[in-house]
Amino acid sequence: MTELAPKYVVAPSTTSDGARGASSGGTSTAGPVGRFDRWTEKRWFLPLGEAVASVAVALGFILLCTRIDVDPVSRIGQVSGLAKVQQYVALIGLPVLALLLLLAHRGTLRHYRVAQRLVCAALVGLATGIVAGGTAVALNGTPWGLGGQEGDPGVLMGMANDMMRHKSLPGVYPPLFPALLALWAKVFHHGIAGVGHALKDLQLILSALVGPMAYLAWRMLLRPFWAMAIAVPASLVFLDPIRPYSHGSMLVLLPLLAACFREVRRAEQLSTRSLVLRGLGFGTAFGVMFLWYSGWYLWAAPGAFVLGLLLFPWRRGRVAITRALILLGTVLVTAAVIGAPLLYQLVRLGATTKDRYAYINTYLDPAYVLGWASDRTGELSHHNFPASGELAGQTGFGVLLLLGVGIGVGLGLRNLLVRTAGFVLAGAWLLRFHFASRMEQTQAVQLYPRTTWIIFYCLIVLAVLGVILTYERVFGWIRGTLEEVAPDRAARISPRVMSRLTAGLICAIALFATMGGSWSANRFMPSTNPGVEDMGLDALRAHMQQLDNGKCPKYSPYKGKQACRPINMKLSAYAFVPDQPHLWCANTGTTDYQLVCGRGSKH
């Protein structure tokens, strides 16, 4: 909400400490309506301001961090770079938070609420800007992106190269990001020769934009503080700078589904023209996201389908049913038309496509969904990860998270957001165990470990909704009780008091964002542990790839023209080979891979 307090709070226009107040609607009583008030009363002005603030802070912070010149291959250089990032955060964030606190205590409520909206939006952009800025530090001195030309980044470059060679993509991979990579390389980096440099640009830009995307999606349903309360932790937990497009689409999909279901519920109140326009908007969003990254649609589909059947107005009469069908039909047709290229490939090849790549997350207890490990495991194995908690293996964080989930479901079972997150979670949960239980028989993983992310995301959302509902119930009860027994005390619970509380909590979330962002960026610093493949390996590879002149990058651990890996100008997408009907097991040694994956597997 705009404040922590519900919208129905009413308070006098002045406060006990003499600060200027406002009416319950937040309108300043200090004088006649001025230019500021006229602009902020426009319906589009503040939402646009939030979007601009969030995106501008995210991208601007990347540009600022590109000025940091340290040796990212040495640990001292990495620490110095991360510290400089934090210094920039403090120089930007402290004045902004100070202004917010000043307005909460001394300004008008109208000015404070406008500032709060912009600060919440900017804070989310800054959170993922820190991760992107730290990644820019990790790649200082090399034009290559994370991964160099190896692994998944190399495959993406190959797809983009094939597009520039006017070839079609094989398989069922979503084509929109490779197409954007090809376009970016052609416009800014001279085509195929610079596709690796283009990938670095997009890794940094899209990493920074993950937070604003999540925040703006949740703003369709929640007010600024609560949208920020979901977007900041979710973005920091799930952001993967190597493939930022993947998890960004997951963060947007859930609120987009909830917003679409909201329109279905109120379809009978809208005109046919409005329904068609809304259907075109949602259909376009779903179709573009499907081409951007389609994997989350599979995991969300069962729960979304069942919830859609339950929310459909079967018993509200012919008019309601007709209008709901117009909306849903427009959404589905628009999404299908936009996503047709990938839908065709899925229909043609989907049933025969097998994922046989097993790694550390495949070896974990399948009921563990509160964390994951990269296949750059470092010193982790399924023997020591995850760390066992105090209560039946569950950590204190896990117990508190589940407590919040229980409160959210208990108090908000009729709430559309609770239902959407709950049904998506349940559907992904069932698919997870369906594929995991058949893994030995089919010798196929089918990407089921990725359900960890969407399940964890739904749990975070439900827990935050539990906090929202608890606060509203408790606040409403206290307010109602005081109005009955002590009206004077009830009047003291004014919007001014809630503004101060909200401002303090925003400061706390800001501190969490800067600490969490630095933690995330630190994971991707070039590896300084020889012989250990941890998450810093991808940044290290970027420093071991030759430059266009044949030399090593500035801070490469290798020197001379022959030491670094040569540029592969013929890089192409993976060529399909005959399927081998057994698992390919990573993160195992030569002595234990059969004990991990079975006798029929391949190391």
XYZ file of C-alpha atoms in Angstrom, residues 93-468:
376
model
C 21.017 6.380 -1.455
C 21.716 8.306 1.740
C 20.542 11.725 0.451
C 17.432 10.131 -1.052
C 16.538 8.319 2.173
C 17.294 11.452 4.201
C 14.868 13.427 2.042
C 12.213 10.733 2.474
C 12.619 10.792 6.263
C 12.491 14.581 6.288
C 9.247 14.601 4.315
C 7.793 11.888 6.556
C 8.447 14.013 9.644
C 8.173 17.610 8.386
C 6.650 17.688 4.925
C 3.076 17.491 3.730
C 1.566 14.062 3.276
C 1.026 14.703 -0.433
C 4.704 15.476 -0.976
C 5.749 12.522 1.162
C 3.539 10.060 -0.706
C 4.818 11.212 -4.079
C 8.387 10.896 -2.813
C 7.664 7.469 -1.375
C 6.446 6.147 -4.711
C 9.530 7.389 -6.517
C 11.919 6.192 -3.796
C 10.426 2.688 -3.756
C 10.768 2.463 -7.535
C 14.312 3.820 -7.506
C 15.331 1.488 -4.688
C 14.338 -1.600 -6.675
C 16.309 -0.323 -9.660
C 19.295 0.332 -7.430
C 19.130 -3.187 -5.947
C 19.623 -4.949 -9.280
C 21.833 -2.102 -10.469
C 24.240 -3.128 -7.706
C 24.367 -6.677 -9.079
C 24.888 -5.431 -12.625
C 27.450 -2.875 -11.447
C 29.353 -5.553 -9.552
C 29.284 -7.727 -12.667
C 30.713 -4.803 -14.645
C 33.562 -4.685 -12.119
C 34.103 -8.436 -12.551
C 34.393 -7.918 -16.330
C 36.587 -4.817 -16.144
C 39.346 -4.984 -18.747
C 37.659 -7.489 -21.067
C 35.054 -6.892 -23.782
C 33.653 -10.407 -23.325
C 30.603 -11.283 -21.271
C 30.321 -13.878 -18.534
C 31.352 -17.269 -19.904
C 33.467 -16.010 -22.795
C 32.608 -18.262 -25.722
C 32.000 -21.380 -23.646
C 28.965 -23.098 -22.157
C 25.519 -21.541 -22.452
C 26.877 -18.112 -23.477
C 28.636 -19.777 -26.400
C 25.393 -21.467 -27.437
C 23.528 -18.149 -27.330
C 26.235 -16.538 -29.455
C 25.964 -19.402 -31.909
C 22.200 -18.925 -32.168
C 22.667 -15.213 -32.807
C 25.335 -15.949 -35.427
C 23.015 -18.370 -37.198
C 20.303 -15.708 -37.266
C 22.748 -13.253 -38.829
C 23.584 -15.979 -41.370
C 19.826 -16.225 -42.111
C 19.552 -19.728 -40.674
C 16.659 -20.978 -38.564
C 17.185 -22.054 -34.962
C 17.080 -25.780 -34.229
C 15.063 -27.246 -31.384
C 12.579 -25.537 -29.108
C 14.637 -22.729 -27.570
C 12.787 -19.371 -27.309
C 14.086 -17.204 -30.174
C 13.541 -13.657 -28.898
C 16.709 -13.208 -26.835
C 19.019 -14.676 -29.526
C 17.275 -12.360 -32.004
C 17.895 -9.355 -29.745
C 21.521 -10.441 -29.336
C 21.922 -10.682 -33.114
C 20.351 -7.260 -33.622
C 22.489 -5.667 -30.897
C 25.658 -7.191 -32.357
C 24.763 -6.024 -35.850
C 23.922 -2.457 -34.795
C 26.608 -1.801 -32.180
C 29.391 -4.390 -32.647
C 29.856 -5.018 -36.388
C 27.872 -8.244 -36.614
C 29.233 -11.740 -36.060
C 32.689 -10.498 -35.092
C 31.283 -8.687 -32.054
C 28.498 -10.974 -30.858
C 30.451 -11.833 -27.701
C 30.856 -8.145 -26.911
C 27.136 -7.623 -27.504
C 26.366 -10.394 -25.029
C 28.286 -8.522 -22.327
C 26.189 -5.411 -22.956
C 22.929 -7.319 -22.696
C 24.018 -9.263 -19.616
C 24.656 -5.987 -17.790
C 21.602 -4.109 -19.076
C 19.091 -6.901 -18.546
C 20.507 -7.739 -15.107
C 19.907 -4.147 -14.054
C 16.369 -4.175 -15.473
C 15.214 -7.323 -13.657
C 14.274 -5.321 -10.553
C 12.307 -2.612 -12.386
C 10.492 -5.283 -14.415
C 9.405 -7.135 -11.276
C 8.434 -3.952 -9.438
C 6.353 -2.531 -12.285
C 4.603 -5.876 -12.764
C 3.611 -6.028 -9.096
C 2.508 -2.394 -9.194
C -0.446 -3.548 -11.304
C -1.736 -5.205 -8.135
C -0.029 -3.721 -5.078
C 0.923 -0.294 -3.836
C 4.557 0.842 -3.907
C 5.812 -0.357 -0.528
C 4.450 -3.879 -0.907
C 5.515 -4.149 -4.556
C 9.014 -3.196 -3.424
C 8.838 -5.688 -0.534
C 8.359 -8.501 -3.067
C 10.523 -7.220 -5.913
C 13.714 -6.493 -3.942
C 14.283 -9.893 -2.268
C 12.930 -11.870 -5.222
C 15.140 -10.052 -7.732
C 18.284 -10.458 -5.641
C 17.623 -14.125 -4.906
C 16.784 -15.211 -8.452
C 18.870 -12.896 -10.658
C 21.414 -14.758 -12.790
C 23.623 -12.281 -14.705
C 24.715 -15.006 -17.131
C 21.118 -15.423 -18.387
C 19.148 -12.543 -16.824
C 16.323 -12.866 -19.341
C 15.282 -16.221 -17.877
C 14.435 -15.300 -14.301
C 13.219 -11.849 -15.221
C 10.361 -13.435 -17.145
C 9.504 -15.645 -14.158
C 9.253 -12.637 -11.842
C 6.837 -10.939 -14.251
C 4.693 -13.974 -15.111
C 3.051 -14.438 -11.701
C 1.687 -10.873 -11.278
C 0.701 -10.836 -14.946
C -1.388 -13.979 -14.429
C -3.032 -12.487 -11.343
C -3.827 -9.252 -13.190
C -5.381 -11.213 -16.057
C -7.519 -13.263 -13.661
C -8.670 -10.027 -12.032
C -10.001 -8.843 -15.386
C -11.790 -12.173 -15.900
C -13.583 -11.780 -12.561
C -14.880 -8.319 -13.432
C -15.437 -8.885 -17.154
C -19.207 -8.369 -16.888
C -18.595 -4.799 -15.652
C -16.571 -3.824 -18.738
C -17.627 -2.898 -22.257
C -16.840 -5.131 -25.214
C -14.337 -2.598 -26.541
C -12.567 -2.457 -23.190
C -12.451 -6.248 -22.987
C -10.919 -6.546 -26.457
C -8.302 -3.888 -25.719
C -7.372 -5.492 -22.409
C -7.263 -8.894 -24.047
C -4.936 -7.577 -26.740
C -2.683 -6.090 -24.069
C -2.470 -9.230 -21.958
C -2.176 -11.469 -25.017
C 0.690 -9.397 -26.365
C 2.474 -9.524 -23.012
C 2.034 -13.291 -22.677
C 3.077 -13.902 -26.291
C 6.213 -11.780 -26.088
C 7.211 -13.365 -22.777
C 6.639 -16.804 -24.290
C 9.108 -16.019 -27.079
C 11.467 -14.433 -24.526
C 11.599 -17.484 -22.247
C 8.897 -20.140 -22.361
C 10.004 -22.553 -19.647
C 7.990 -20.957 -16.830
C 4.762 -21.432 -18.787
C 5.118 -25.203 -18.427
C 5.490 -25.073 -14.655
C 2.746 -22.464 -14.165
C 0.259 -23.982 -16.630
C -1.442 -26.677 -14.475
C -2.195 -24.371 -11.565
C -3.200 -21.462 -13.799
C -5.542 -23.692 -15.809
C -7.342 -25.030 -12.730
C -7.610 -21.577 -11.181
C -8.963 -20.191 -14.444
C -11.739 -22.799 -14.393
C -12.608 -21.917 -10.798
C -12.660 -18.162 -11.448
C -14.677 -18.355 -14.652
C -18.177 -16.903 -14.045
C -20.087 -20.098 -14.777
C -23.084 -19.149 -12.588
C -23.344 -15.403 -13.194
C -25.494 -15.590 -16.263
C -25.123 -15.425 -20.007
C -23.785 -11.871 -20.148
C -20.968 -12.570 -17.690
C -19.997 -15.782 -19.487
C -20.006 -14.102 -22.896
C -17.870 -11.196 -21.747
C -15.395 -13.486 -19.985
C -15.109 -15.580 -23.154
C -14.442 -12.444 -25.213
C -11.602 -11.475 -22.887
C -10.065 -14.946 -22.643
C -10.484 -15.597 -26.353
C -8.725 -12.354 -27.235
C -5.901 -13.123 -24.804
C -5.380 -16.664 -26.088
C -5.629 -15.829 -29.793
C -3.273 -12.857 -29.495
C -0.738 -14.833 -27.468
C -0.952 -17.783 -29.887
C -0.417 -15.585 -32.950
C 2.620 -13.867 -31.435
C 4.058 -17.105 -30.068
C 3.261 -19.133 -33.203
C 6.894 -19.723 -34.300
C 7.806 -21.348 -31.003
C 4.444 -23.091 -30.601
C 4.986 -24.774 -33.958
C 8.392 -26.053 -32.880
C 7.006 -27.296 -29.568
C 4.218 -29.198 -31.300
C 6.655 -30.642 -33.830
C 9.575 -31.504 -31.536
C 8.419 -31.077 -27.947
C 7.481 -34.703 -27.304
C 10.815 -35.983 -28.628
C 13.055 -33.462 -26.842
C 14.802 -35.051 -23.858
C 16.824 -33.314 -21.174
C 19.393 -35.778 -19.860
C 21.696 -33.329 -18.086
C 22.031 -34.229 -14.403
C 23.921 -32.031 -11.943
C 24.054 -31.266 -8.234
C 20.427 -30.100 -7.937
C 19.336 -33.376 -9.498
C 21.053 -35.268 -6.681
C 19.437 -33.329 -3.814
C 16.395 -34.289 -1.771
C 13.572 -33.352 -4.179
C 11.512 -31.881 -1.324
C 14.142 -29.174 -0.786
C 12.924 -26.027 -2.559
C 14.406 -23.177 -0.478
C 17.687 -22.902 -2.346
C 19.802 -24.370 -5.108
C 23.388 -24.715 -6.212
C 24.869 -23.822 -9.580
C 26.517 -26.558 -11.612
C 29.642 -24.496 -10.895
C 29.577 -26.175 -7.513
C 32.982 -25.219 -6.134
C 33.445 -27.378 -3.050
C 29.741 -28.179 -2.660
C 28.263 -31.630 -3.187
C 25.004 -33.344 -2.377
C 26.705 -34.556 0.802
C 27.145 -31.072 2.299
C 24.436 -29.031 0.541
C 21.966 -27.904 1.703
C 23.052 -27.365 5.281
C 20.773 -29.216 7.678
C 18.530 -27.014 9.810
C 17.565 -27.333 13.444
C 13.982 -28.606 13.060
C 13.696 -31.784 10.967
C 16.368 -30.371 8.695
C 14.539 -27.062 8.201
C 16.321 -23.806 9.008
C 14.913 -20.959 11.057
C 14.395 -18.965 7.863
C 12.479 -21.862 6.318
C 10.192 -22.217 9.326
C 9.472 -18.464 9.407
C 8.821 -18.428 5.663
C 6.350 -21.296 5.949
C 4.697 -19.557 8.897
C 4.151 -16.492 6.710
C 2.794 -18.722 3.939
C 0.345 -20.336 6.345
C -0.869 -16.958 7.571
C -1.273 -15.724 4.008
C -3.314 -18.767 2.971
C -5.333 -18.758 6.180
C -6.302 -15.087 6.100
C -6.449 -14.598 2.344
C -7.815 -17.746 0.758
C -10.354 -15.638 -1.140
C -7.673 -13.127 -2.135
C -6.861 -13.366 -5.847
C -3.108 -12.938 -5.353
C -3.027 -15.662 -2.716
C -4.981 -17.986 -4.971
C -2.763 -17.322 -7.987
C 0.488 -17.926 -6.098
C -0.971 -20.953 -4.312
C -2.314 -22.666 -7.422
C 0.856 -22.031 -9.434
C 2.899 -23.419 -6.546
C 0.727 -26.539 -6.306
C 0.909 -27.207 -10.048
C 4.690 -26.791 -10.174
C 5.016 -28.970 -7.069
C 3.133 -31.848 -8.713
C 5.096 -31.564 -11.967
C 8.357 -31.532 -10.016
C 7.686 -34.859 -8.362
C 6.168 -36.353 -11.505
C 9.378 -35.855 -13.483
C 11.686 -36.600 -10.546
C 9.921 -39.870 -9.727
C 10.308 -41.070 -13.340
C 13.930 -39.967 -13.712
C 15.513 -43.379 -13.193
C 13.018 -45.107 -15.459
C 13.140 -42.592 -18.313
C 16.794 -41.554 -17.840
C 15.613 -37.975 -18.364
C 15.646 -34.958 -16.037
C 13.314 -32.738 -18.100
C 14.571 -29.618 -16.281
C 12.575 -30.433 -13.142
C 15.141 -28.777 -10.782
C 14.043 -25.430 -12.247
C 10.732 -25.788 -10.434
C 12.761 -24.900 -7.331
C 12.841 -21.280 -8.467
C 9.146 -20.824 -9.207
C 8.092 -22.699 -6.060
C 10.438 -20.615 -3.906
C 9.149 -17.463 -5.602
C 5.538 -18.389 -4.845
C 6.474 -19.042 -1.210
C 8.082 -15.591 -0.936
C 5.006 -13.962 -2.459
C 2.630 -15.829 -0.142
C 4.723 -14.897 2.898
C 4.679 -11.189 1.986
C 0.932 -11.391 1.380
C 0.645 -12.971 4.819
C 2.389 -9.930 6.307
C 0.057 -7.589 4.405
